Short mmCIF file of C-alpha atoms in Angstrom, two decimals:
data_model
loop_
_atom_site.label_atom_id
_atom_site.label_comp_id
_atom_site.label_asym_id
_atom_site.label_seq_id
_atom_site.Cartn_x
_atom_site.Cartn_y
_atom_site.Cartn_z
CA UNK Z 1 37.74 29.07 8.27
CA UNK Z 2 37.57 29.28 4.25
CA UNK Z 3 34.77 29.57 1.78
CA UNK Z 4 35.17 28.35 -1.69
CA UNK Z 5 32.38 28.67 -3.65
CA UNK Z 6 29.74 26.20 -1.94
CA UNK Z 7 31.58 24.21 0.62
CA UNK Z 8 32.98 25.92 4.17
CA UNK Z 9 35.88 24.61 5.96
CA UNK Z 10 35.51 24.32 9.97
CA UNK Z 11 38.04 24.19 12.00
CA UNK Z 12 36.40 23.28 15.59
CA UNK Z 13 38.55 22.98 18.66
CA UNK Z 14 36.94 21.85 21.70
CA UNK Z 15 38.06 20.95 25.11
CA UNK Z 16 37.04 18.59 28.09
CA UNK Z 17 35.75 20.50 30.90
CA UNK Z 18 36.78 17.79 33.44
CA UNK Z 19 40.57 17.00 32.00
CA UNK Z 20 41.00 20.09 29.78
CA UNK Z 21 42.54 17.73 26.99
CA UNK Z 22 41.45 19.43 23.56
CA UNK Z 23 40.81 17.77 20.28
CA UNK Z 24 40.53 19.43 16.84
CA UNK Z 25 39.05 18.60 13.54
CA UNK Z 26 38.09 20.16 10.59
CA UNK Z 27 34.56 20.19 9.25
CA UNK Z 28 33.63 20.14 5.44
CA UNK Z 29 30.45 22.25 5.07
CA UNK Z 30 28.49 22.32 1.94
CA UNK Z 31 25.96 25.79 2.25
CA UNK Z 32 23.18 25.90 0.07
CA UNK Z 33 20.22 28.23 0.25
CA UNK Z 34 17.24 27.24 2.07
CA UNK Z 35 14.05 26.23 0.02
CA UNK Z 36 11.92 29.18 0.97
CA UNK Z 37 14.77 31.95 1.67
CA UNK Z 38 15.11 33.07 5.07
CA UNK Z 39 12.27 33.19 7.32
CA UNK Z 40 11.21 36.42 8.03
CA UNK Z 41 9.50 36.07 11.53
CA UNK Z 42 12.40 35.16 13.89
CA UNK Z 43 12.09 34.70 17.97
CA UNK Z 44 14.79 33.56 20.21
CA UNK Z 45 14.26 31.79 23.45
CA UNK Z 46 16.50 31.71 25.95
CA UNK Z 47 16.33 28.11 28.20
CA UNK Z 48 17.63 28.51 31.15
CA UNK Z 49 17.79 25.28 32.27
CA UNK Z 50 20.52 23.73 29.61
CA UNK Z 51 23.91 24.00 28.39
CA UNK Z 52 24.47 24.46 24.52
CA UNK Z 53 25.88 20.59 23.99
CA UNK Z 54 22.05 18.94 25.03
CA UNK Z 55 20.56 21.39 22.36
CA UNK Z 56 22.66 20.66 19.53
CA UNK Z 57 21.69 17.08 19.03
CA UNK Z 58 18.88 16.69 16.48
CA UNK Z 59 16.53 14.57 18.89
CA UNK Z 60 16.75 17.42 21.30
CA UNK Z 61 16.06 20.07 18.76
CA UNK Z 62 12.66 18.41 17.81
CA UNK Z 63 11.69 18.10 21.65
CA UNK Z 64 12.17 21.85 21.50
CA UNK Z 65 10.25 22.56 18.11
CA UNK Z 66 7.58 20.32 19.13
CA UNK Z 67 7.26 22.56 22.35
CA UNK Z 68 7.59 25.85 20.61
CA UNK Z 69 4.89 24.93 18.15
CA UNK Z 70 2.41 25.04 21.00
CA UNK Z 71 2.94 28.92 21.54
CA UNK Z 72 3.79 30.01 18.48
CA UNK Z 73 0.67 28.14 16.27
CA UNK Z 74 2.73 27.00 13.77
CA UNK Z 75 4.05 23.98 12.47
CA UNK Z 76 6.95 24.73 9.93
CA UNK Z 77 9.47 26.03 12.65
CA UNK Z 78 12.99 24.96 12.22
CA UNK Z 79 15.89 26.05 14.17
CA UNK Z 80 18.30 28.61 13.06
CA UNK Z 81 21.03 29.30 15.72
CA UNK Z 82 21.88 28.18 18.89
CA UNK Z 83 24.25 30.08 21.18
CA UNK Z 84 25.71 29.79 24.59
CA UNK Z 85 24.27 32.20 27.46
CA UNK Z 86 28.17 32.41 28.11
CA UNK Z 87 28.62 34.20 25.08
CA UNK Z 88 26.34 36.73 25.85
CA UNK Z 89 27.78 38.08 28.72
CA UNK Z 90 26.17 35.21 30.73
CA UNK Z 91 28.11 34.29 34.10
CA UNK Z 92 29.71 30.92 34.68
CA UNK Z 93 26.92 28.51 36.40
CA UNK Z 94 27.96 27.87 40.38
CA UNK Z 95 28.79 24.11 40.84
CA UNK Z 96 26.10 23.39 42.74
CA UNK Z 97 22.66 22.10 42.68
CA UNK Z 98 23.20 21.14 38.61
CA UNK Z 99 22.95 24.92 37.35
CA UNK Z 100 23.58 25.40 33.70
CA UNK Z 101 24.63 27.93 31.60
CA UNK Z 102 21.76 28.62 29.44
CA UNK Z 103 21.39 28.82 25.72
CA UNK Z 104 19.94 31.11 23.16
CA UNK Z 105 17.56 29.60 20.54
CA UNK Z 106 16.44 31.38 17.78
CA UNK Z 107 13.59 29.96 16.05
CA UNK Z 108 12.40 30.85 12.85
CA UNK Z 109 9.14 30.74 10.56
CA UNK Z 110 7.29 32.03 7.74
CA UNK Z 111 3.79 32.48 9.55
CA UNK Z 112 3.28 35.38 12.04
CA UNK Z 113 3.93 35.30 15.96
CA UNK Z 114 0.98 33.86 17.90
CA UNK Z 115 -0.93 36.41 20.18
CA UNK Z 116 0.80 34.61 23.29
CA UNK Z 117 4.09 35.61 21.71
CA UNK Z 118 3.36 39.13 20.87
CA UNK Z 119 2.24 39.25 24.47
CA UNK Z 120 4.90 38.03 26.16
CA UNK Z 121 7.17 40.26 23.84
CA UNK Z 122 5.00 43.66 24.65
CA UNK Z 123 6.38 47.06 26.11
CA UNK Z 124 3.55 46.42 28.44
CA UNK Z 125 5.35 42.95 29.66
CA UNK Z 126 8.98 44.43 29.55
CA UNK Z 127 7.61 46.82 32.24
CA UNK Z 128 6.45 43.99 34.45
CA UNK Z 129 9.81 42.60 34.07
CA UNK Z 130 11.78 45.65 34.61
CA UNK Z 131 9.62 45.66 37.79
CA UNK Z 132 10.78 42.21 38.67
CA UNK Z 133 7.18 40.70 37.80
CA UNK Z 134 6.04 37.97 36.05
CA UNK Z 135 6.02 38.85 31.96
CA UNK Z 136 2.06 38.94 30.45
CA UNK Z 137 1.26 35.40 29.24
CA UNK Z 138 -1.79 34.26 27.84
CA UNK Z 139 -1.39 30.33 26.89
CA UNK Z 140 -0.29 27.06 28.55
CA UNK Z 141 3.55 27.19 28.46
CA UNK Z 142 4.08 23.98 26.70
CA UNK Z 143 7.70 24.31 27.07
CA UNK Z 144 7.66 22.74 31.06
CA UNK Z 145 8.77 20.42 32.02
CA UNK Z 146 11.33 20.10 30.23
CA UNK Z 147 12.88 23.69 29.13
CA UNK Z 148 12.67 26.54 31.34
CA UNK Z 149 11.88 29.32 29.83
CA UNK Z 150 13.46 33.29 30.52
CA UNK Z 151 10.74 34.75 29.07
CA UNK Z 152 11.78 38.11 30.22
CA UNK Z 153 14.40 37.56 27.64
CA UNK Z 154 12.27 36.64 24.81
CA UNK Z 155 12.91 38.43 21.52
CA UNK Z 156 10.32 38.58 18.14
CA UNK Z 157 12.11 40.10 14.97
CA UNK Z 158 10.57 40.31 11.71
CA UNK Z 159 13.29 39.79 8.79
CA UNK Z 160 12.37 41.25 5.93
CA UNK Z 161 14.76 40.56 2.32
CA UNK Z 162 16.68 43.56 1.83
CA UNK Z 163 16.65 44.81 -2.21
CA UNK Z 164 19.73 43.46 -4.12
CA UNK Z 165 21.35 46.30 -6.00
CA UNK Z 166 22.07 44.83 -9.53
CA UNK Z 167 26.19 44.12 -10.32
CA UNK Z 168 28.39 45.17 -12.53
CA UNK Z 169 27.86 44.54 -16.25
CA UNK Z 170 30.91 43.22 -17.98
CA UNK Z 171 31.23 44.02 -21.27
CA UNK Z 172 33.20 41.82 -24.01
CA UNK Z 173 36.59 43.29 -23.37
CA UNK Z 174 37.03 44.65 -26.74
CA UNK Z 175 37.82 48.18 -27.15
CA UNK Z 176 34.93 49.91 -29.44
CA UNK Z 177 35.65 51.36 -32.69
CA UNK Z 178 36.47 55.18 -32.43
CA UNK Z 179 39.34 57.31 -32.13
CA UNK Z 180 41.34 56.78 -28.44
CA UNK Z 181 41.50 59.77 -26.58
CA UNK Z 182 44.73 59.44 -23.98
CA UNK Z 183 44.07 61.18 -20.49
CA UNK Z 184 45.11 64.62 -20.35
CA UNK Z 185 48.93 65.36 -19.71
CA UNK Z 186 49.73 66.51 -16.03
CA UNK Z 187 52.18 70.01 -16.05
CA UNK Z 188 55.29 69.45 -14.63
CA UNK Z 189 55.87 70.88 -10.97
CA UNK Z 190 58.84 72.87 -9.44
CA UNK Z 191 59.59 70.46 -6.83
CA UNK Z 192 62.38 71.96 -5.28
CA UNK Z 193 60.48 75.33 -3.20
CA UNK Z 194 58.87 72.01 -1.62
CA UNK Z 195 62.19 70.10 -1.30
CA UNK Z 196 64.29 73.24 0.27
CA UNK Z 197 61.11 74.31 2.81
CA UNK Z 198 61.31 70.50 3.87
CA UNK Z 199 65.33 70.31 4.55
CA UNK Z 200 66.24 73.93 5.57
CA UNK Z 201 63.53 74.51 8.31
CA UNK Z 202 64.50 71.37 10.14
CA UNK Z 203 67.99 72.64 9.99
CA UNK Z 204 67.67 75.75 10.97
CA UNK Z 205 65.60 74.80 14.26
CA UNK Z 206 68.07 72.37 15.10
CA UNK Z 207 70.91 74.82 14.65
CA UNK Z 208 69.16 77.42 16.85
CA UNK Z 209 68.28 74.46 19.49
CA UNK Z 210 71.95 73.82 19.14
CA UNK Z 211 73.12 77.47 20.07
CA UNK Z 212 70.80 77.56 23.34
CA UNK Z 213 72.14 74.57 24.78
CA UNK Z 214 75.37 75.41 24.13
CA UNK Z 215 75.09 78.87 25.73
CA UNK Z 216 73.57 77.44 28.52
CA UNK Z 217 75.72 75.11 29.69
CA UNK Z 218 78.84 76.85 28.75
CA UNK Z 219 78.51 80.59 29.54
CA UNK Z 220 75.44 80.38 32.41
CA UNK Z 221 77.90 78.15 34.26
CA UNK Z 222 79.27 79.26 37.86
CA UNK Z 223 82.03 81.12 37.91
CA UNK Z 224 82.24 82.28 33.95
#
């Protein structure tokens, strides 16, 4: 990929899982900033019971909005990344039974996390599911039927906007009046102590490796 001032080039290669014929094409991208900035409280929901391709389409994206709205209390949620469980060291799904991969879903807003969230996100539930437990919930998970929730794997960040340190200012590329002062002159160096220590000590040890080999194999032979 390329980025040229507003617009991203895509290249996107993708395959057929039942003929493994691939197609490619190349996506023009025009990024802009979003309206409010980045939202600063983020939480990512992994769905266990769907393969990246049915989240991407818009339709399906509301369905899941609509649902997370119900546990997190809030209604400007928008969707910021979805990822493949496969790409997160996820294993491939057994053919059987319909299993799917799973996808990441990361979710983002600019009101706080609900007290279900912050729940279900607590050291006190992370215990329960280190234990193998059920994770502390307090609300109606709105998500069922339709997404299954791993809420073991449920993560809350809170992205804050990091300072900008101000740039460079350019001046008008004019030198200022005044008198030029050229950079001190460098003495010259004797060179060749450097040169001779570099040559001659290679030399000699090869000379003296020389003399050992040949006194070994000529006069620690048998019978001289």
């Amino acid at each position: 990929w390329h980025l040229r001032g507003c617009l991203l080039g895509l290249q996107v290669l993708a395959y057929n899982r039942h003929t493994y014929e691939t197609v490619a094409q190349l996506l023009i991208i025009t990024v802009v900033p979003a309206p409010g900035g980045e939202p600063p409280y983020q939480g990512e929901f992994l769905v266990g019971n769907r393969n990246v391709e049915e989240l991407l389409p818009v339709a399906a994206q509301e369905i899941f909005l609509g649902a997370t709205a119900g546990v997190w209390e809030q209604d400007d949620l928008h969707v910021i990344n979805i990822t493949s469980a496969l790409d997160r060291g996820g294993r491939v799904p057994l053919p059987i039974e319909g299993r799917k991969e799973g996808v990441y879903v990361k979710v983002g807003s600019h009101g706080g996390f609900s007290p279900c969230l912050a729940l279900a996100a607590s050291p006190q539930s992370r215990f329960r599911c280190s234990l193998g437990q059920q994770p502390l919930a307090s609300c109606y998970d709105t998500f069922a039927p339709h997404f299954t929730i791993r809420w073991c794997n449920l993560t809350l960040l809170q992205v804050w906007p990091s300072p900008t340190s101000p740039g460079p200012v350019w001046g008008s590329g004019v030198l200022e009046e005044g008198d030029f002062q050229p950079p001190t002159e460098v003495p010259p160096r004797d060179l060749l102590p450097g040169y001779l220590v570099t040559l001659l000590v290679p030399l000699a040890v090869a000379a003296l490796l020389c003399l050992l080999l040949g006194h070994l194999m000529c006069c620690r032979r048998e019978g001289v």
